XYZ file of C-alpha atoms in Angstrom:
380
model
C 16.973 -26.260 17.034
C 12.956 -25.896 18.359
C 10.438 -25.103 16.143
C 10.218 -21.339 17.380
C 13.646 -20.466 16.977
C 13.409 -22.299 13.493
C 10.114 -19.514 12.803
C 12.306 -16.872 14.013
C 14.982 -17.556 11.576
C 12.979 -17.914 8.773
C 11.327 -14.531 9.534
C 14.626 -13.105 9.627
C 15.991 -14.306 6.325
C 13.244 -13.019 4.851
C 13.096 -9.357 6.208
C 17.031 -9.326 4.617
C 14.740 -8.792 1.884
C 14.089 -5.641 3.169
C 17.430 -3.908 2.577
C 18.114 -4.315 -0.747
C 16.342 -3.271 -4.113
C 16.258 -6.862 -5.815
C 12.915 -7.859 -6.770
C 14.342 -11.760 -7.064
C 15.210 -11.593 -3.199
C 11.564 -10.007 -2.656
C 10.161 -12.656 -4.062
C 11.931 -15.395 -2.488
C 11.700 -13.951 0.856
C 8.006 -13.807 0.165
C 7.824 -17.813 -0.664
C 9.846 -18.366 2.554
C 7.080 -16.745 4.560
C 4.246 -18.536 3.005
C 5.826 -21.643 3.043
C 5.255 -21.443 6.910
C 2.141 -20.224 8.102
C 3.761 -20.460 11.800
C 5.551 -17.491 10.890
C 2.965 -15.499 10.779
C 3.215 -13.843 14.180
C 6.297 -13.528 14.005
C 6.346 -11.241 10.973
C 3.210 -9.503 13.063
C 5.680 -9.120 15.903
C 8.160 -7.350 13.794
C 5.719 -5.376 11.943
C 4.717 -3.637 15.328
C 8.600 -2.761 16.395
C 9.121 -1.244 12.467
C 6.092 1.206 13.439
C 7.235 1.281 16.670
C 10.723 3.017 15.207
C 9.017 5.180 12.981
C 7.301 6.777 16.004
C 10.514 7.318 17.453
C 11.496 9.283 14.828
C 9.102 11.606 14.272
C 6.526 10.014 12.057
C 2.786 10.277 13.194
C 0.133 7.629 11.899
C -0.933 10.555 8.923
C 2.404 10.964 8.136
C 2.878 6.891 7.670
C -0.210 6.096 6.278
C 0.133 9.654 2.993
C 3.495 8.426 2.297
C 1.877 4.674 1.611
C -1.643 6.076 0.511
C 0.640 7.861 -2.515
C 3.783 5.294 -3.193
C 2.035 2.256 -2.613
C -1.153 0.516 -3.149
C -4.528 -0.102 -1.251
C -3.913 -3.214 0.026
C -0.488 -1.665 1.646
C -2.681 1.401 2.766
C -4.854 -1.360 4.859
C -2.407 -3.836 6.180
C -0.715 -0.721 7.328
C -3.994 0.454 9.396
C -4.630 -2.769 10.575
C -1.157 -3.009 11.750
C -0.886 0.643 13.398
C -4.029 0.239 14.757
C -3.224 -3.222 16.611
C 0.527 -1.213 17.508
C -1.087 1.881 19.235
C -3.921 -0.428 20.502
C -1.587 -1.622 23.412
C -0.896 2.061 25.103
C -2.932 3.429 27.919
C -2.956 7.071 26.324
C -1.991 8.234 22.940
C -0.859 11.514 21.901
C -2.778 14.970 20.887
C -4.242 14.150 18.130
C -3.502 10.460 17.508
C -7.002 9.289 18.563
C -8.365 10.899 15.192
C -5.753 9.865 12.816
C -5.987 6.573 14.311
C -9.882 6.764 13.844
C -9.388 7.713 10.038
C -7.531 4.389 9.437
C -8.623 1.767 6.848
C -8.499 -1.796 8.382
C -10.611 -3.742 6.580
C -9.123 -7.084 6.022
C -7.347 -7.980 2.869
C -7.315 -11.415 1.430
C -5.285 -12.881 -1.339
C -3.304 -16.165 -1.587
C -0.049 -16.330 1.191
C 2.440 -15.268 -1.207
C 0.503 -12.697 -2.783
C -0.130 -11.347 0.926
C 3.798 -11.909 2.386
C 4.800 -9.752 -0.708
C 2.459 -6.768 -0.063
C 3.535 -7.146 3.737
C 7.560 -7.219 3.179
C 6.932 -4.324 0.642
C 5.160 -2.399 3.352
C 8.320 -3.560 5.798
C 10.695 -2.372 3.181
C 8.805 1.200 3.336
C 8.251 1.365 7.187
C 12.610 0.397 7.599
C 13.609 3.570 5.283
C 11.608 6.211 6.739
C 14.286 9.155 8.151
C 14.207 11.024 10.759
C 11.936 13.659 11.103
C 11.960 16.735 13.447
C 9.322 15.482 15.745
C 6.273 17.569 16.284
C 4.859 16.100 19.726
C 5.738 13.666 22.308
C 5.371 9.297 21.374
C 2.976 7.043 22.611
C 3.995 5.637 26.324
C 6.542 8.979 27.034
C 6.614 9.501 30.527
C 5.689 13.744 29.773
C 3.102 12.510 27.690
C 0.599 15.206 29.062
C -2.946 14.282 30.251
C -5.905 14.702 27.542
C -7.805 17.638 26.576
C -11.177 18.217 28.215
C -12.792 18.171 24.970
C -13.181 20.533 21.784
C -13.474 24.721 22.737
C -16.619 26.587 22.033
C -15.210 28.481 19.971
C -13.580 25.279 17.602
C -17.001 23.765 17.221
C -18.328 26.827 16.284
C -15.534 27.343 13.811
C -16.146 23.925 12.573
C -19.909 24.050 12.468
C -19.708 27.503 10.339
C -17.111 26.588 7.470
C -19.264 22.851 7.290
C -22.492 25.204 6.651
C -19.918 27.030 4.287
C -18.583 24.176 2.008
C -22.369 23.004 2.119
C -24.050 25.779 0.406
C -24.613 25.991 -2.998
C -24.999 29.822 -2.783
C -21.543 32.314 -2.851
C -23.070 34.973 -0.745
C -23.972 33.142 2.144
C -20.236 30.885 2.290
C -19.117 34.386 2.457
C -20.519 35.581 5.064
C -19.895 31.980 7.051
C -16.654 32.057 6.359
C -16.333 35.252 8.111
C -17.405 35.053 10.646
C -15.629 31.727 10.984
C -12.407 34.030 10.068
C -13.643 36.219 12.819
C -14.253 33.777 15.926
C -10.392 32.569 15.190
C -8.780 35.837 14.805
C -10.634 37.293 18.195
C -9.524 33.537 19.830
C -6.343 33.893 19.705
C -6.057 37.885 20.824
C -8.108 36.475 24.391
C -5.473 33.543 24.459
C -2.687 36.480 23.831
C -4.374 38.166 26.326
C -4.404 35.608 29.086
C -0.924 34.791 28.377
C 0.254 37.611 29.113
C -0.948 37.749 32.602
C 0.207 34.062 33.148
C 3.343 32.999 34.880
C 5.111 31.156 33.066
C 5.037 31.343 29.582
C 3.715 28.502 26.734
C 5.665 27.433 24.364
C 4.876 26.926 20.507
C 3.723 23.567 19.127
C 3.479 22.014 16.056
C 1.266 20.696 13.553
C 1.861 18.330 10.445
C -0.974 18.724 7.752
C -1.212 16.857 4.416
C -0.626 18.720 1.469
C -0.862 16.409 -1.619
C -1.053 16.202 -5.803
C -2.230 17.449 -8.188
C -1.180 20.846 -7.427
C 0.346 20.512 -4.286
C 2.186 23.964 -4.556
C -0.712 25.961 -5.013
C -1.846 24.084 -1.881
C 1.231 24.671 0.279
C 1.115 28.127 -0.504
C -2.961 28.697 0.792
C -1.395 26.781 3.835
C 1.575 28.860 4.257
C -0.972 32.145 4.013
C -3.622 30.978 6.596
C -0.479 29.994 8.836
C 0.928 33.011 8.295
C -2.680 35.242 9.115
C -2.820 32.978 12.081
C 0.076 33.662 14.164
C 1.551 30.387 12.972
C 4.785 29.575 9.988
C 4.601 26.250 7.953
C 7.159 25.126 6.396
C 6.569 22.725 3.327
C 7.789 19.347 2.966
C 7.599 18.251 -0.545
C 9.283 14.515 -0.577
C 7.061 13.824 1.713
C 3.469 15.708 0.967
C 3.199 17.627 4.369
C 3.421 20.838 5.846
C 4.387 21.607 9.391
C 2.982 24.521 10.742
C 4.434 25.663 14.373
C 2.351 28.132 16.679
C 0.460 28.278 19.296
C -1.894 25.598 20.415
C -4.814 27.773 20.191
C -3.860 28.437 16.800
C -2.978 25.258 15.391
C -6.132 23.506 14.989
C -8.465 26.561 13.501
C -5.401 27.049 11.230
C -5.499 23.596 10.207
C -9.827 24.153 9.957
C -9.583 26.800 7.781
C -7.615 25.485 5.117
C -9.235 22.717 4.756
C -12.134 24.482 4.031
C -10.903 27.211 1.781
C -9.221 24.240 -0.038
C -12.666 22.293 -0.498
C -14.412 26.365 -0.998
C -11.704 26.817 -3.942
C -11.754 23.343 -5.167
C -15.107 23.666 -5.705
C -15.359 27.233 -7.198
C -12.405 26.065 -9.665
C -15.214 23.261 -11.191
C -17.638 25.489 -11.412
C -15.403 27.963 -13.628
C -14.456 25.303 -15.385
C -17.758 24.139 -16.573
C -18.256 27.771 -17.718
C -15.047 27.476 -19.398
C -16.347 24.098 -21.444
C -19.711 26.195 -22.112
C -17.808 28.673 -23.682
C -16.090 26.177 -25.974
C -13.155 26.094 -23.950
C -11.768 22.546 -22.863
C -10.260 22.089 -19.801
C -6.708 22.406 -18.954
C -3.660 21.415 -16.529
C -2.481 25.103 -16.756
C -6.151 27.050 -15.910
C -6.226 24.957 -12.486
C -3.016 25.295 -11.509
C -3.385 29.426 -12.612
C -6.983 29.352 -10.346
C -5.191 27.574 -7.299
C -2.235 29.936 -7.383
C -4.056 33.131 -7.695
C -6.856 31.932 -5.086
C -4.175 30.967 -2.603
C -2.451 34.887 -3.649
C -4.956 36.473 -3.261
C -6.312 34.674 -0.286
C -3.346 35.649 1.408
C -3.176 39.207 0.791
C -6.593 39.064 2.343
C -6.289 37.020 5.622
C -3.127 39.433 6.141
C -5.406 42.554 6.139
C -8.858 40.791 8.445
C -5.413 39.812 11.152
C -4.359 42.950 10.987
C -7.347 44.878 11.827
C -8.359 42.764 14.638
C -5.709 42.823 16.298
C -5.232 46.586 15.622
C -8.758 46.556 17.464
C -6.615 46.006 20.591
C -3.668 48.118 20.633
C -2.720 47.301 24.126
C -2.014 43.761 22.770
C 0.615 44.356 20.442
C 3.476 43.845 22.069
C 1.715 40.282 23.309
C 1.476 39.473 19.874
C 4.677 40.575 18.505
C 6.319 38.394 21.708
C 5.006 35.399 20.702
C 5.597 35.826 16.951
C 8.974 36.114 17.699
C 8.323 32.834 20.048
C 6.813 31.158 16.694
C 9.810 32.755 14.315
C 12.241 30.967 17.083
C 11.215 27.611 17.523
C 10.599 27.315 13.308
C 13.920 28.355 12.892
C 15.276 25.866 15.715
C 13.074 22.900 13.955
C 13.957 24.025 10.247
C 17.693 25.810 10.304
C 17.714 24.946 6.562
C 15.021 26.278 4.825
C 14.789 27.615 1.574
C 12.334 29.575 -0.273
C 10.778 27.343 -3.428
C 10.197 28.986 -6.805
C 6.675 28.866 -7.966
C 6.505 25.985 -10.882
C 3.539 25.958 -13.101
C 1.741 26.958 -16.517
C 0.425 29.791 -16.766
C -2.897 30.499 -18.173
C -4.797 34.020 -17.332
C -8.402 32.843 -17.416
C -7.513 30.466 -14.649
C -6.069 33.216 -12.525
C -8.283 35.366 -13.272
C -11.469 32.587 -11.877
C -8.921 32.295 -8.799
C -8.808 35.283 -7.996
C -12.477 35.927 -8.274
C -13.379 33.252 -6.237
C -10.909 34.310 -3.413
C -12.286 37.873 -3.219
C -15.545 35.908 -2.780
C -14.042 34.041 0.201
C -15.718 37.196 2.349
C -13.196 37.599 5.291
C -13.451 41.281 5.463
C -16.313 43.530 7.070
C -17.026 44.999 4.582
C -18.333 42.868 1.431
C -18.904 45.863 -1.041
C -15.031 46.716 -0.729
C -14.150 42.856 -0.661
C -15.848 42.575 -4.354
C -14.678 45.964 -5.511
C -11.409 43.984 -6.344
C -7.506 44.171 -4.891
């Protein structure tokens, strides 16, 4: 037997490993591989086809890199972006949106001794081989309908973007208010031109979808702010727990200010939840599990209620757009139901505590997505 077909057998006696739960197996699998330092390629090689499969079925670098980021380590988390970015490294174009996952990777180098590093890598193996199958949410890298790259951000995005940055930035309520607004504004009047032009195209788009991050501590509070932008937005998500993602399906002039404006109402409430909180501790109060969960849930309530109400009377602006709209909710409502045909609505788990709701709400009134700001701080 030659000395590369000996490698290749030792890398596959190891990667038996893999399948089973046995730490002893682990571990001798692990002294096999750095026993041989010719096998390192090898077990390279391999790495690349085990992302390769999780592509193909349905698993985006984000999705890959959360589910190691929270059940693994940070030495996993980096072998891991070293090893996806090396994988995706060898297509000509990439999918929507892969270019900045890919960017967000970590791949600095880890060191340790060679069994200390063939154990983290056959642990990362053993997650990689177990993934399911997800309902994918876009084409994978090298598909032959892989469709040709945008042009570059809209106008109307980077204005979006620049507005809720200026927004998380300040240090002053009133004027986050009034940026996020407007920001609430330029998306809501976006997608009634897109609705517009839509309707006088010939053949129709389809919905997309989205996978966003939606992680601990309180990830249900989270999921539900998600699920109410979505919803304001034209869009559904639908929360995936086990995993710590939400998909959100709409339009694609919709997906990515959805996915915006979370993100910054999450940061927004995050940060108005400290601030009540070091009130809270002024007042002799310590802080508690229960008041930020109560502040998340009744920010992302009443956040809702309110993004509802600025959709509604935009679009009502437009009348002769209705039907447009109501068409491709329906188009939405259809293609979530053909990704997800077993949903099921969650029950709301957490302590309750009415100072913390009562912060949360507060600080979603001061959210300012309305016109009118006196009626926005007169309350519900």
């Amino acid at each position: 037997m030659g000395r590369e077909a000996e490698v290749s057998g030792t890398v596959e006696r190891a990667l038996e490993a893999l399948y089973t739960d046995d730490e002893r197996a682990l571990d001798t699998a692990a002294s096999l591989l750095a026993a041989d330092p010719a096998a390192d390629a090898e077990l390279a090689r391999r790495g690349e086809q085990f992302v390769r499969r999780a592509w193909e079925r349905g698993w985006q670098p984000a999705d890959v890199v959360r589910l190691a980021r929270r059940d693994l380590r940070e030495e996993h988390v980096r072998l891991l972006g070293a090893l996806i970015a090396t994988e995706t490294g060898g297509y000509e174009r990439l999918p929507a949106r892969w270019a900045a996952q890919i960017a967000e990777l970590d791949t600095r180098p880890w060191k340790a001794d060679r069994f200390s590093y063939a154990t983290a890598v056959l642990e990362l193996y053993r997650l990689l081989v177990r993934l399911p199958s997800l309902d994918p949410v876009g084409p994978v890298p090298g598909d032959a309908l892989l469709p040709p790259p945008a042009a570059g951000e809209s106008r109307m995005l980077t204005r979006v973007r620049a507005l809720l940055a200026k927004a998380e930035a300040t240090g002053y309520p009133e004027e986050a208010e009034a940026l996020t607004a407007k920001a609430q504004e330029l998306m809501a009047r976006h997608s009634l031109d897109e609705a517009s032009l839509a309707a006088g195209a010939p053949a129709g788009e389809t919905p997309g979808a989205v996978r966003i991050g939606v992680g601990a501590p309180y990830e249900q509070a989270k999921a539900i702010l998600l699920d109410a932008v979505a919803t304001a937005n034209h869009c559904r998500a639908v929360w995936n727990e086990a995993y710590g993602f939400s998909t959100v399906i709409g339009f694609e002039a919709d997906l990515e200010p959805v996915e915006l404006l979370y993100t910054s109402l999450l940061v927004q409430g995050t940060s108005a939840m400290t601030r009540a909180e070091a009130e809270q501790r002024a007042g002799g109060r310590k802080r508690t599990k229960s008041f930020r969960q109560s502040f998340l849930l009744a920010y992302a309530n009443r956040l809702g209620a309110r993004l509802a109400s600025t959709s509604r009377r935009v679009a009502a602006e437009t009348p002769t757009l209705l039907p447009v709209l109501a068409s491709r909710d329906v188009a939405v409502t259809s293609r979530t139901d053909e990704l997800f045909p077993e949903t099921r609505t969650t029950r709301v788990r957490a302590m309750w505590d009415e100072a913390g709701w009562t912060h949360g709400t507060t600080a979603a009134n001061r959210a300012g997505l309305g016109p009118d700001r006196r009626a926005v701080r007169g309350g519900s």
